[in-house]
């Protein structure tokens, strides 16, 4: 199926936030290139009928960037995009987790192996915000926990939770494509993940809740996530710039003892415990 790629040059400090915002605005995938080491170029893939300029405008507004930046839009074959993604995707290895594509060789033993091929939607685990939550899961999960991944995207956090021993994993998103991708990736990794739209999530609480989205949606979700947390529930929030951490933490303070637990390339992980 034909697609279109939107390309623009951005400030290095805004590249990651704009990448996330473009995904929220409807981009199927985003890559960041730095050919000269100083001026990143974002390439965002959209469906043929999508309003790519409109999505860019919304993303720029979300990130507080000027909306008059120059950009180009050109057709691209899906196989060309996938080939580019394959060249850029390298395995991610953490203390207990290894994430790689089907053509990569995992460690001999000792780590939870997750296979995710970069395709036309969502992430592969390499973004700093994903790494932050994966490290939180490595530190937190010991087996038998009930885990909720709210805003599951490609399902990497949900799959990692199952691989690390969670007894029940629920993954929800507002995007039906994200739910479908999560279900597909979970099946490919032979783990049980209950993937559904957010409104279809059954009632009940969880031992661990993770959400890697963006700052404003996380603020809006504070009461929703608090309802899913019992006393002692561990919470991790990502997709938050360091400058946004205090505002997000304030939204969760009525229910959680919460603070910045880790930082990575300008991004913050908020971690807390339900009182």
PDB file of C-alpha atoms in Angstrom:
ATOM      1  CA  UNK A   1       0.000   0.000   0.000  1.00  0.00           C
ATOM      2  CA  UNK A   2       1.369   3.418  -0.927  1.00  0.00           C
ATOM      3  CA  UNK A   3       2.336   5.784   1.866  1.00  0.00           C
ATOM      4  CA  UNK A   4       3.717   9.276   2.202  1.00  0.00           C
ATOM      5  CA  UNK A   5       6.761  10.456   4.145  1.00  0.00           C
ATOM      6  CA  UNK A   6       6.870  13.909   5.724  1.00  0.00           C
ATOM      7  CA  UNK A   7      10.372  15.255   6.354  1.00  0.00           C
ATOM      8  CA  UNK A   8      11.544  18.323   8.238  1.00  0.00           C
ATOM      9  CA  UNK A   9      14.621  19.622   9.997  1.00  0.00           C
ATOM     10  CA  UNK A  10      14.206  20.350  13.724  1.00  0.00           C
ATOM     11  CA  UNK A  11      16.218  21.493  16.721  1.00  0.00           C
ATOM     12  CA  UNK A  12      18.052  18.643  18.406  1.00  0.00           C
ATOM     13  CA  UNK A  13      16.421  19.429  21.769  1.00  0.00           C
ATOM     14  CA  UNK A  14      12.925  19.045  20.309  1.00  0.00           C
ATOM     15  CA  UNK A  15      13.477  15.983  18.109  1.00  0.00           C
ATOM     16  CA  UNK A  16      12.380  13.257  20.536  1.00  0.00           C
ATOM     17  CA  UNK A  17       9.332  15.134  21.830  1.00  0.00           C
ATOM     18  CA  UNK A  18       8.199  15.958  18.307  1.00  0.00           C
ATOM     19  CA  UNK A  19       8.681  12.336  17.269  1.00  0.00           C
ATOM     20  CA  UNK A  20       6.339  11.192  20.039  1.00  0.00           C
ATOM     21  CA  UNK A  21       3.829  13.940  19.258  1.00  0.00           C
ATOM     22  CA  UNK A  22       3.757  12.957  15.568  1.00  0.00           C
ATOM     23  CA  UNK A  23       2.937   9.375  16.561  1.00  0.00           C
ATOM     24  CA  UNK A  24       0.146  10.672  18.787  1.00  0.00           C
ATOM     25  CA  UNK A  25      -1.122  12.799  15.871  1.00  0.00           C
ATOM     26  CA  UNK A  26      -1.398   9.847  13.522  1.00  0.00           C
ATOM     27  CA  UNK A  27       2.021   9.077  12.064  1.00  0.00           C
ATOM     28  CA  UNK A  28       2.519   5.350  11.523  1.00  0.00           C
ATOM     29  CA  UNK A  29       6.253   5.528  12.225  1.00  0.00           C
ATOM     30  CA  UNK A  30       8.927   8.163  12.811  1.00  0.00           C
ATOM     31  CA  UNK A  31      12.688   8.002  12.348  1.00  0.00           C
ATOM     32  CA  UNK A  32      15.306  10.574  13.327  1.00  0.00           C
ATOM     33  CA  UNK A  33      18.420  11.076  11.220  1.00  0.00           C
ATOM     34  CA  UNK A  34      21.384  13.339  12.014  1.00  0.00           C
ATOM     35  CA  UNK A  35      23.497  13.370   8.850  1.00  0.00           C
ATOM     36  CA  UNK A  36      25.708  16.214  10.027  1.00  0.00           C
ATOM     37  CA  UNK A  37      25.524  15.458  13.735  1.00  0.00           C
ATOM     38  CA  UNK A  38      23.823  18.753  14.588  1.00  0.00           C
ATOM     39  CA  UNK A  39      20.564  19.139  12.678  1.00  0.00           C
ATOM     40  CA  UNK A  40      18.202  16.173  13.090  1.00  0.00           C
ATOM     41  CA  UNK A  41      15.797  15.377  10.280  1.00  0.00           C
ATOM     42  CA  UNK A  42      12.499  13.731  11.181  1.00  0.00           C
ATOM     43  CA  UNK A  43      10.869  11.401   8.672  1.00  0.00           C
ATOM     44  CA  UNK A  44       7.270  10.536   9.546  1.00  0.00           C
ATOM     45  CA  UNK A  45       5.303   7.930   7.605  1.00  0.00           C
ATOM     46  CA  UNK A  46       1.591   8.508   6.965  1.00  0.00           C
ATOM     47  CA  UNK A  47      -1.088   6.607   5.107  1.00  0.00           C
ATOM     48  CA  UNK A  48      -1.880   7.841   1.625  1.00  0.00           C
ATOM     49  CA  UNK A  49      -5.144   9.515   2.697  1.00  0.00           C
ATOM     50  CA  UNK A  50      -3.847  10.976   5.987  1.00  0.00           C
ATOM     51  CA  UNK A  51      -3.508  14.722   6.556  1.00  0.00           C
ATOM     52  CA  UNK A  52       0.252  14.792   7.149  1.00  0.00           C
ATOM     53  CA  UNK A  53       0.585  18.622   7.300  1.00  0.00           C
ATOM     54  CA  UNK A  54      -2.330  18.796   9.747  1.00  0.00           C
ATOM     55  CA  UNK A  55      -0.745  16.155  11.945  1.00  0.00           C
ATOM     56  CA  UNK A  56       2.529  18.070  11.900  1.00  0.00           C
ATOM     57  CA  UNK A  57       0.783  21.259  12.934  1.00  0.00           C
ATOM     58  CA  UNK A  58      -0.865  19.523  15.888  1.00  0.00           C
ATOM     59  CA  UNK A  59       2.430  17.922  16.910  1.00  0.00           C
ATOM     60  CA  UNK A  60       4.301  21.222  16.768  1.00  0.00           C
ATOM     61  CA  UNK A  61       1.630  22.893  18.898  1.00  0.00           C
ATOM     62  CA  UNK A  62       1.814  20.016  21.404  1.00  0.00           C
ATOM     63  CA  UNK A  63       5.570  20.508  21.729  1.00  0.00           C
ATOM     64  CA  UNK A  64       5.460  24.310  21.830  1.00  0.00           C
ATOM     65  CA  UNK A  65       7.383  24.592  18.568  1.00  0.00           C
ATOM     66  CA  UNK A  66       6.797  27.153  15.763  1.00  0.00           C
ATOM     67  CA  UNK A  67       4.115  25.907  13.382  1.00  0.00           C
ATOM     68  CA  UNK A  68       5.664  27.562  10.334  1.00  0.00           C
ATOM     69  CA  UNK A  69       8.608  25.181   9.934  1.00  0.00           C
ATOM     70  CA  UNK A  70       9.298  24.094   6.381  1.00  0.00           C
ATOM     71  CA  UNK A  71       8.676  20.480   5.423  1.00  0.00           C
ATOM     72  CA  UNK A  72       8.344  18.195   2.431  1.00  0.00           C
ATOM     73  CA  UNK A  73       5.935  15.347   1.690  1.00  0.00           C
ATOM     74  CA  UNK A  74       6.704  12.677  -0.898  1.00  0.00           C
ATOM     75  CA  UNK A  75       5.383   9.191  -1.748  1.00  0.00           C
ATOM     76  CA  UNK A  76       7.329   6.177  -0.498  1.00  0.00           C
ATOM     77  CA  UNK A  77       6.927   2.456  -1.019  1.00  0.00           C
ATOM     78  CA  UNK A  78       6.336   0.493   2.174  1.00  0.00           C
ATOM     79  CA  UNK A  79       9.209  -1.873   1.450  1.00  0.00           C
ATOM     80  CA  UNK A  80      11.623   1.071   1.185  1.00  0.00           C
ATOM     81  CA  UNK A  81      10.535   2.356   4.611  1.00  0.00           C
ATOM     82  CA  UNK A  82      10.920  -1.048   6.222  1.00  0.00           C
ATOM     83  CA  UNK A  83      14.371  -1.496   4.662  1.00  0.00           C
ATOM     84  CA  UNK A  84      15.446   1.861   6.122  1.00  0.00           C
ATOM     85  CA  UNK A  85      14.065   0.915   9.542  1.00  0.00           C
ATOM     86  CA  UNK A  86      15.940  -2.388   9.472  1.00  0.00           C
ATOM     87  CA  UNK A  87      19.222  -0.623   8.782  1.00  0.00           C
ATOM     88  CA  UNK A  88      18.683   1.738  11.730  1.00  0.00           C
ATOM     89  CA  UNK A  89      17.408  -0.796  14.274  1.00  0.00           C
ATOM     90  CA  UNK A  90      20.018  -2.344  16.558  1.00  0.00           C
ATOM     91  CA  UNK A  91      19.265  -4.685  19.498  1.00  0.00           C
ATOM     92  CA  UNK A  92      18.643  -3.258  22.960  1.00  0.00           C
ATOM     93  CA  UNK A  93      20.273  -5.121  25.848  1.00  0.00           C
ATOM     94  CA  UNK A  94      19.481  -4.329  29.474  1.00  0.00           C
ATOM     95  CA  UNK A  95      20.165  -6.224  32.710  1.00  0.00           C
ATOM     96  CA  UNK A  96      17.345  -8.763  32.331  1.00  0.00           C
ATOM     97  CA  UNK A  97      15.911  -8.009  28.877  1.00  0.00           C
ATOM     98  CA  UNK A  98      17.151  -8.272  25.291  1.00  0.00           C
ATOM     99  CA  UNK A  99      15.065  -6.796  22.442  1.00  0.00           C
ATOM    100  CA  UNK A 100      15.962  -7.473  18.826  1.00  0.00           C
ATOM    101  CA  UNK A 101      14.564  -8.175  15.392  1.00  0.00           C
ATOM    102  CA  UNK A 102      14.178 -11.562  13.737  1.00  0.00           C
ATOM    103  CA  UNK A 103      17.533 -11.201  11.966  1.00  0.00           C
ATOM    104  CA  UNK A 104      19.503 -10.489  15.172  1.00  0.00           C
ATOM    105  CA  UNK A 105      21.158 -13.156  17.334  1.00  0.00           C
ATOM    106  CA  UNK A 106      20.202 -12.942  21.032  1.00  0.00           C
ATOM    107  CA  UNK A 107      22.527 -13.683  23.951  1.00  0.00           C
ATOM    108  CA  UNK A 108      23.149 -17.367  24.585  1.00  0.00           C
ATOM    109  CA  UNK A 109      21.163 -17.394  27.835  1.00  0.00           C
ATOM    110  CA  UNK A 110      20.238 -15.431  30.916  1.00  0.00           C
ATOM    111  CA  UNK A 111      17.960 -12.716  29.524  1.00  0.00           C
ATOM    112  CA  UNK A 112      14.307 -12.418  28.588  1.00  0.00           C
ATOM    113  CA  UNK A 113      14.308 -12.307  24.776  1.00  0.00           C
ATOM    114  CA  UNK A 114      11.764 -10.126  22.981  1.00  0.00           C
ATOM    115  CA  UNK A 115      11.486 -10.195  19.207  1.00  0.00           C
ATOM    116  CA  UNK A 116      10.034  -7.121  17.504  1.00  0.00           C
ATOM    117  CA  UNK A 117      10.578  -6.356  13.819  1.00  0.00           C
ATOM    118  CA  UNK A 118      10.367  -2.648  12.951  1.00  0.00           C
ATOM    119  CA  UNK A 119       7.456  -2.179  10.601  1.00  0.00           C
ATOM    120  CA  UNK A 120       4.995   0.532   9.752  1.00  0.00           C
ATOM    121  CA  UNK A 121       3.759   1.407  13.219  1.00  0.00           C
ATOM    122  CA  UNK A 122       4.953   2.140  16.741  1.00  0.00           C
ATOM    123  CA  UNK A 123       8.227   1.600  18.479  1.00  0.00           C
ATOM    124  CA  UNK A 124      10.908  -1.029  18.871  1.00  0.00           C
ATOM    125  CA  UNK A 125      12.119  -0.225  22.385  1.00  0.00           C
ATOM    126  CA  UNK A 126      15.017   2.042  21.480  1.00  0.00           C
ATOM    127  CA  UNK A 127      13.488   5.345  22.601  1.00  0.00           C
ATOM    128  CA  UNK A 128      14.789   6.715  25.950  1.00  0.00           C
ATOM    129  CA  UNK A 129      11.291   6.760  27.459  1.00  0.00           C
ATOM    130  CA  UNK A 130      10.813   3.067  26.666  1.00  0.00           C
ATOM    131  CA  UNK A 131      14.215   2.226  28.129  1.00  0.00           C
ATOM    132  CA  UNK A 132      13.272   4.061  31.324  1.00  0.00           C
ATOM    133  CA  UNK A 133      10.137   1.965  31.820  1.00  0.00           C
ATOM    134  CA  UNK A 134      11.877  -1.276  30.853  1.00  0.00           C
ATOM    135  CA  UNK A 135      14.520  -0.642  33.519  1.00  0.00           C
ATOM    136  CA  UNK A 136      11.732   0.080  36.030  1.00  0.00           C
ATOM    137  CA  UNK A 137      10.124  -3.261  35.164  1.00  0.00           C
ATOM    138  CA  UNK A 138      13.463  -5.030  35.565  1.00  0.00           C
ATOM    139  CA  UNK A 139      13.830  -3.534  39.053  1.00  0.00           C
ATOM    140  CA  UNK A 140      10.228  -4.100  40.102  1.00  0.00           C
ATOM    141  CA  UNK A 141       8.938  -7.414  38.768  1.00  0.00           C
ATOM    142  CA  UNK A 142       9.843 -10.585  40.619  1.00  0.00           C
ATOM    143  CA  UNK A 143       7.031 -12.861  39.426  1.00  0.00           C
ATOM    144  CA  UNK A 144       3.296 -13.181  39.938  1.00  0.00           C
ATOM    145  CA  UNK A 145       2.357  -9.509  39.572  1.00  0.00           C
ATOM    146  CA  UNK A 146      -0.719  -8.162  37.802  1.00  0.00           C
ATOM    147  CA  UNK A 147       0.470  -5.512  35.355  1.00  0.00           C
ATOM    148  CA  UNK A 148      -1.385  -2.844  33.357  1.00  0.00           C
ATOM    149  CA  UNK A 149       0.310  -1.179  30.352  1.00  0.00           C
ATOM    150  CA  UNK A 150      -1.819   1.887  29.579  1.00  0.00           C
ATOM    151  CA  UNK A 151      -1.086   3.247  26.107  1.00  0.00           C
ATOM    152  CA  UNK A 152       0.550   0.058  24.870  1.00  0.00           C
ATOM    153  CA  UNK A 153       1.699   1.075  21.356  1.00  0.00           C
ATOM    154  CA  UNK A 154       3.585  -1.939  20.021  1.00  0.00           C
ATOM    155  CA  UNK A 155       3.154  -3.859  23.289  1.00  0.00           C
ATOM    156  CA  UNK A 156       6.842  -3.969  24.232  1.00  0.00           C
ATOM    157  CA  UNK A 157       6.243  -3.041  27.876  1.00  0.00           C
ATOM    158  CA  UNK A 158       3.411  -5.566  28.186  1.00  0.00           C
ATOM    159  CA  UNK A 159       5.492  -8.310  26.562  1.00  0.00           C
ATOM    160  CA  UNK A 160       8.464  -7.471  28.791  1.00  0.00           C
ATOM    161  CA  UNK A 161       6.221  -7.715  31.862  1.00  0.00           C
ATOM    162  CA  UNK A 162       5.060 -11.180  30.847  1.00  0.00           C
ATOM    163  CA  UNK A 163       8.621 -12.282  30.074  1.00  0.00           C
ATOM    164  CA  UNK A 164       9.724 -11.044  33.515  1.00  0.00           C
ATOM    165  CA  UNK A 165       7.139 -13.239  35.247  1.00  0.00           C
ATOM    166  CA  UNK A 166       3.949 -11.215  35.613  1.00  0.00           C
ATOM    167  CA  UNK A 167       0.988 -13.545  36.119  1.00  0.00           C
ATOM    168  CA  UNK A 168      -1.516 -11.259  34.390  1.00  0.00           C
ATOM    169  CA  UNK A 169      -0.809  -8.529  31.839  1.00  0.00           C
ATOM    170  CA  UNK A 170      -3.404  -6.147  30.440  1.00  0.00           C
ATOM    171  CA  UNK A 171      -2.497  -3.758  27.614  1.00  0.00           C
ATOM    172  CA  UNK A 172      -4.821  -0.987  26.487  1.00  0.00           C
ATOM    173  CA  UNK A 173      -4.748   1.865  24.002  1.00  0.00           C
ATOM    174  CA  UNK A 174      -7.177   4.306  22.406  1.00  0.00           C
ATOM    175  CA  UNK A 175      -5.914   3.305  18.938  1.00  0.00           C
ATOM    176  CA  UNK A 176      -7.326   0.044  17.501  1.00  0.00           C
ATOM    177  CA  UNK A 177      -4.160  -0.400  15.426  1.00  0.00           C
ATOM    178  CA  UNK A 178      -2.044  -0.335  18.586  1.00  0.00           C
ATOM    179  CA  UNK A 179      -4.241  -3.017  20.137  1.00  0.00           C
ATOM    180  CA  UNK A 180      -3.905  -5.169  17.013  1.00  0.00           C
ATOM    181  CA  UNK A 181      -0.114  -4.713  16.868  1.00  0.00           C
ATOM    182  CA  UNK A 182       0.214  -5.550  20.573  1.00  0.00           C
ATOM    183  CA  UNK A 183      -1.824  -8.721  20.131  1.00  0.00           C
ATOM    184  CA  UNK A 184       0.270  -9.733  17.107  1.00  0.00           C
ATOM    185  CA  UNK A 185       3.590  -9.059  18.832  1.00  0.00           C
ATOM    186  CA  UNK A 186       2.475 -10.861  22.000  1.00  0.00           C
ATOM    187  CA  UNK A 187       1.540 -13.920  19.987  1.00  0.00           C
ATOM    188  CA  UNK A 188       4.847 -13.837  18.129  1.00  0.00           C
ATOM    189  CA  UNK A 189       6.665 -13.759  21.476  1.00  0.00           C
ATOM    190  CA  UNK A 190       4.475 -16.549  22.910  1.00  0.00           C
ATOM    191  CA  UNK A 191       3.242 -14.622  25.924  1.00  0.00           C
ATOM    192  CA  UNK A 192      -0.282 -14.048  27.214  1.00  0.00           C
ATOM    193  CA  UNK A 193      -1.303 -10.388  27.041  1.00  0.00           C
ATOM    194  CA  UNK A 194      -4.914  -9.201  27.195  1.00  0.00           C
ATOM    195  CA  UNK A 195      -4.935  -6.393  24.606  1.00  0.00           C
ATOM    196  CA  UNK A 196      -8.019  -4.192  24.325  1.00  0.00           C
ATOM    197  CA  UNK A 197      -9.258  -0.677  23.772  1.00  0.00           C
ATOM    198  CA  UNK A 198      -9.171   1.424  26.926  1.00  0.00           C
ATOM    199  CA  UNK A 199     -12.950   1.540  27.300  1.00  0.00           C
ATOM    200  CA  UNK A 200     -13.142  -2.266  27.167  1.00  0.00           C
ATOM    201  CA  UNK A 201     -10.755  -2.868  30.077  1.00  0.00           C
ATOM    202  CA  UNK A 202     -12.536  -4.951  32.735  1.00  0.00           C
ATOM    203  CA  UNK A 203     -12.818  -3.593  36.261  1.00  0.00           C
ATOM    204  CA  UNK A 204     -10.110  -4.463  38.743  1.00  0.00           C
ATOM    205  CA  UNK A 205      -6.839  -3.232  40.192  1.00  0.00           C
ATOM    206  CA  UNK A 206      -3.212  -4.023  39.403  1.00  0.00           C
ATOM    207  CA  UNK A 207       0.006  -4.459  41.325  1.00  0.00           C
ATOM    208  CA  UNK A 208       2.047  -2.516  38.753  1.00  0.00           C
ATOM    209  CA  UNK A 209       0.869   0.150  36.295  1.00  0.00           C
ATOM    210  CA  UNK A 210       3.032   1.637  33.552  1.00  0.00           C
ATOM    211  CA  UNK A 211       2.160   4.361  31.048  1.00  0.00           C
ATOM    212  CA  UNK A 212       4.552   5.706  28.429  1.00  0.00           C
ATOM    213  CA  UNK A 213       2.563   8.396  26.625  1.00  0.00           C
ATOM    214  CA  UNK A 214       3.025  12.192  26.780  1.00  0.00           C
ATOM    215  CA  UNK A 215       2.806  14.669  29.645  1.00  0.00           C
ATOM    216  CA  UNK A 216      -0.662  16.138  29.026  1.00  0.00           C
ATOM    217  CA  UNK A 217      -2.427  12.805  28.422  1.00  0.00           C
ATOM    218  CA  UNK A 218      -0.777  11.472  31.580  1.00  0.00           C
ATOM    219  CA  UNK A 219      -2.107  14.437  33.549  1.00  0.00           C
ATOM    220  CA  UNK A 220      -5.589  13.803  32.145  1.00  0.00           C
ATOM    221  CA  UNK A 221      -5.349  10.112  33.111  1.00  0.00           C
ATOM    222  CA  UNK A 222      -4.362  10.626  36.760  1.00  0.00           C
ATOM    223  CA  UNK A 223      -7.749   9.758  38.259  1.00  0.00           C
ATOM    224  CA  UNK A 224      -8.277   6.902  35.784  1.00  0.00           C
ATOM    225  CA  UNK A 225      -5.004   5.219  36.707  1.00  0.00           C
ATOM    226  CA  UNK A 226      -5.548   5.860  40.409  1.00  0.00           C
ATOM    227  CA  UNK A 227      -8.815   3.885  40.171  1.00  0.00           C
ATOM    228  CA  UNK A 228      -6.824   0.898  38.879  1.00  0.00           C
ATOM    229  CA  UNK A 229      -4.377   1.022  41.785  1.00  0.00           C
ATOM    230  CA  UNK A 230      -4.806  -0.547  45.185  1.00  0.00           C
ATOM    231  CA  UNK A 231      -2.754   0.322  48.246  1.00  0.00           C
ATOM    232  CA  UNK A 232       0.897  -0.404  47.471  1.00  0.00           C
ATOM    233  CA  UNK A 233       0.482  -0.466  43.675  1.00  0.00           C
ATOM    234  CA  UNK A 234       3.684   0.577  41.924  1.00  0.00           C
ATOM    235  CA  UNK A 235       3.307   3.210  39.191  1.00  0.00           C
ATOM    236  CA  UNK A 236       5.730   4.293  36.451  1.00  0.00           C
ATOM    237  CA  UNK A 237       5.050   7.188  34.066  1.00  0.00           C
ATOM    238  CA  UNK A 238       7.167   8.124  31.046  1.00  0.00           C
ATOM    239  CA  UNK A 239       7.008  10.234  27.911  1.00  0.00           C
ATOM    240  CA  UNK A 240       7.779  13.204  30.150  1.00  0.00           C
ATOM    241  CA  UNK A 241      10.464  15.808  29.541  1.00  0.00           C
ATOM    242  CA  UNK A 242      12.450  16.706  32.657  1.00  0.00           C
ATOM    243  CA  UNK A 243      10.886  20.177  32.568  1.00  0.00           C
ATOM    244  CA  UNK A 244       7.391  18.624  32.689  1.00  0.00           C
ATOM    245  CA  UNK A 245       7.999  16.189  35.554  1.00  0.00           C
ATOM    246  CA  UNK A 246       6.865  18.440  38.406  1.00  0.00           C
ATOM    247  CA  UNK A 247       3.535  19.240  36.727  1.00  0.00           C
ATOM    248  CA  UNK A 248       2.772  15.574  36.022  1.00  0.00           C
ATOM    249  CA  UNK A 249       3.790  14.520  39.546  1.00  0.00           C
ATOM    250  CA  UNK A 250       1.458  17.157  40.992  1.00  0.00           C
ATOM    251  CA  UNK A 251      -1.497  15.590  39.147  1.00  0.00           C
ATOM    252  CA  UNK A 252      -0.790  12.203  40.781  1.00  0.00           C
ATOM    253  CA  UNK A 253       0.121  13.501  44.255  1.00  0.00           C
ATOM    254  CA  UNK A 254      -3.427  13.127  45.699  1.00  0.00           C
ATOM    255  CA  UNK A 255      -3.119   9.320  45.360  1.00  0.00           C
ATOM    256  CA  UNK A 256       0.566   8.429  44.997  1.00  0.00           C
ATOM    257  CA  UNK A 257       3.863   9.161  46.707  1.00  0.00           C
ATOM    258  CA  UNK A 258       5.663   9.956  43.466  1.00  0.00           C
ATOM    259  CA  UNK A 259       8.938  11.504  42.317  1.00  0.00           C
ATOM    260  CA  UNK A 260      11.510  11.400  39.532  1.00  0.00           C
ATOM    261  CA  UNK A 261      13.215   8.002  39.712  1.00  0.00           C
ATOM    262  CA  UNK A 262      15.542   8.195  36.697  1.00  0.00           C
ATOM    263  CA  UNK A 263      16.523  10.394  33.763  1.00  0.00           C
ATOM    264  CA  UNK A 264      17.676   9.539  30.252  1.00  0.00           C
ATOM    265  CA  UNK A 265      18.630  12.013  27.504  1.00  0.00           C
ATOM    266  CA  UNK A 266      16.415  14.809  28.850  1.00  0.00           C
ATOM    267  CA  UNK A 267      13.462  12.520  29.643  1.00  0.00           C
ATOM    268  CA  UNK A 268      12.232  11.713  33.157  1.00  0.00           C
ATOM    269  CA  UNK A 269      10.670   8.612  34.687  1.00  0.00           C
ATOM    270  CA  UNK A 270       8.177   9.272  37.466  1.00  0.00           C
ATOM    271  CA  UNK A 271       7.754   6.352  39.853  1.00  0.00           C
ATOM    272  CA  UNK A 272       5.367   6.150  42.754  1.00  0.00           C
ATOM    273  CA  UNK A 273       3.424   3.987  45.209  1.00  0.00           C
ATOM    274  CA  UNK A 274      -0.331   4.198  45.873  1.00  0.00           C
ATOM    275  CA  UNK A 275      -1.102   5.279  49.424  1.00  0.00           C
TER     276      UNK A 275
END
